[in-house]
XYZ file of C-alpha atoms in Angstrom:
153
model
C -21.709 -3.257 -16.366
C -23.093 -0.450 -14.204
C -26.670 -1.467 -15.079
C -26.004 -5.101 -14.124
C -24.570 -4.067 -10.743
C -27.549 -1.783 -10.154
C -30.027 -4.537 -11.038
C -28.351 -6.945 -8.607
C -28.326 -4.290 -5.892
C -32.057 -3.675 -6.357
C -32.805 -7.410 -6.269
C -31.612 -7.490 -2.619
C -30.669 -11.152 -3.063
C -27.565 -13.240 -2.632
C -25.936 -13.679 -6.026
C -22.678 -14.171 -7.869
C -21.846 -12.085 -10.924
C -19.027 -13.759 -12.862
C -17.214 -12.370 -15.864
C -14.422 -13.040 -18.330
C -12.627 -9.924 -19.597
C -9.344 -8.704 -21.019
C -8.212 -8.323 -17.375
C -8.972 -11.984 -16.695
C -11.754 -13.772 -14.894
C -13.537 -12.302 -11.927
C -16.608 -12.162 -9.778
C -18.649 -9.887 -7.557
C -20.540 -11.451 -4.658
C -23.741 -9.836 -3.432
C -25.296 -10.401 -0.023
C -28.850 -9.071 0.132
C -28.020 -6.760 -2.763
C -24.794 -5.361 -1.276
C -21.403 -5.948 -2.907
C -19.381 -7.777 -0.250
C -16.571 -9.345 -2.274
C -15.000 -8.693 -5.666
C -12.030 -9.878 -7.646
C -10.835 -9.254 -11.185
C -7.611 -10.858 -12.331
C -5.111 -10.069 -9.587
C -7.133 -7.254 -8.038
C -9.531 -7.486 -5.126
C -12.197 -5.406 -3.428
C -12.795 -1.813 -4.412
C -9.949 -1.867 -6.965
C -11.596 -4.779 -8.788
C -14.956 -2.969 -8.795
C -13.407 0.208 -10.195
C -11.671 -1.737 -12.978
C -14.891 -3.561 -13.728
C -16.611 -0.257 -14.533
C -13.995 0.400 -17.246
C -14.631 -2.864 -19.104
C -16.521 -2.656 -22.355
C -16.116 -6.206 -23.688
C -16.357 -9.685 -22.264
C -18.799 -12.303 -21.086
C -20.739 -12.382 -17.840
C -23.376 -14.368 -16.028
C -25.443 -14.187 -12.865
C -26.293 -17.059 -10.562
C -27.918 -17.530 -7.201
C -25.160 -18.050 -4.679
C -24.953 -18.447 -0.916
C -22.921 -15.446 0.299
C -21.753 -14.703 3.831
C -22.782 -11.457 5.505
C -19.455 -9.639 5.147
C -19.322 -5.823 5.289
C -20.034 -4.140 1.936
C -17.052 -3.000 -0.138
C -18.868 0.216 -1.074
C -22.135 1.629 0.313
C -24.019 1.156 -2.985
C -23.664 1.253 -6.763
C -24.300 5.017 -6.813
C -21.412 5.518 -4.390
C -19.220 3.322 -6.588
C -20.103 5.451 -9.622
C -19.206 8.648 -7.731
C -15.917 7.134 -6.593
C -15.199 6.031 -10.167
C -15.792 9.574 -11.472
C -13.508 11.123 -8.862
C -10.820 8.509 -9.593
C -10.968 9.330 -13.321
C -10.427 13.008 -12.540
C -7.526 12.187 -10.210
C -6.036 9.809 -12.809
C -6.068 12.565 -15.443
C -4.374 14.989 -13.055
C -1.694 12.436 -12.123
C -1.063 11.542 -15.778
C -0.512 15.207 -16.608
C 2.562 15.235 -14.350
C 3.844 11.734 -15.075
C 5.968 10.225 -17.845
C 4.038 8.943 -20.886
C 2.311 5.637 -20.086
C 4.089 3.932 -23.005
C 7.563 4.916 -21.778
C 9.929 2.231 -20.498
C 11.544 3.224 -17.232
C 14.712 2.069 -15.535
C 15.729 2.653 -11.934
C 18.751 4.757 -11.153
C 21.183 3.693 -8.431
C 19.318 5.986 -6.042
C 16.005 4.411 -7.086
C 17.421 0.938 -6.426
C 18.507 2.029 -2.963
C 15.006 3.346 -2.238
C 13.476 0.094 -3.542
C 15.684 -1.969 -1.232
C 14.513 -0.066 1.852
C 10.860 0.550 0.909
C 7.776 -1.490 1.786
C 4.287 -2.111 0.451
C 3.017 -0.494 -2.722
C 6.178 1.567 -3.251
C 8.382 -1.541 -3.141
C 6.137 -3.423 -5.588
C 6.099 -0.525 -8.054
C 9.867 -0.049 -7.862
C 10.476 -3.794 -8.250
C 8.409 -3.820 -11.463
C 10.443 -0.984 -13.000
C 13.025 -3.129 -14.758
C 13.881 -1.409 -18.036
C 11.563 -3.736 -20.002
C 8.029 -2.885 -18.892
C 6.188 0.236 -19.971
C 4.906 2.522 -17.262
C 1.357 1.271 -17.965
C 2.478 -2.365 -17.624
C 4.078 -1.537 -14.273
C 0.808 -0.015 -13.054
C -1.302 -2.930 -14.336
C 1.004 -5.689 -13.083
C 1.226 -4.191 -9.605
C -2.378 -5.350 -8.910
C -2.914 -2.119 -6.980
C -5.436 0.509 -7.890
C -3.738 2.441 -10.733
C -4.447 5.798 -9.059
C -2.849 4.626 -5.807
C 0.094 3.142 -7.720
C 0.578 6.328 -9.750
C 0.885 8.338 -6.523
C 3.998 6.346 -5.641
C 5.523 6.100 -9.101
């Protein structure tokens, strides 16, 4: 997918890249070759772009598309690739100190109390820990960047 993003960046045109993947349907909108909007399943923006780089299977297409001049999500595809590499390294470091991703977690009474008073990403993560979902499912279903979610888990 990296090559497709790079080709669209170099075209310096307005375009829509759509795709169907295991994460669901999504799109990246380009204005004059810059990525200004992205979504993939329940994720948006930079998180969607980072997940897109991890996809190895699916269908995609490119079409001319009128796109508004919103600020770019990332400076360029090269910057996205660098960010992706640093996120992989951070993910590995976080996983080394976390429970196995296939473990099913349950909140303690203290964890429930924290959930009830927390906000934002922490509240979402704690609400998804229900004794049925694996740790990986909690991270995926949160719709947050997995690295950001792992920091709070």
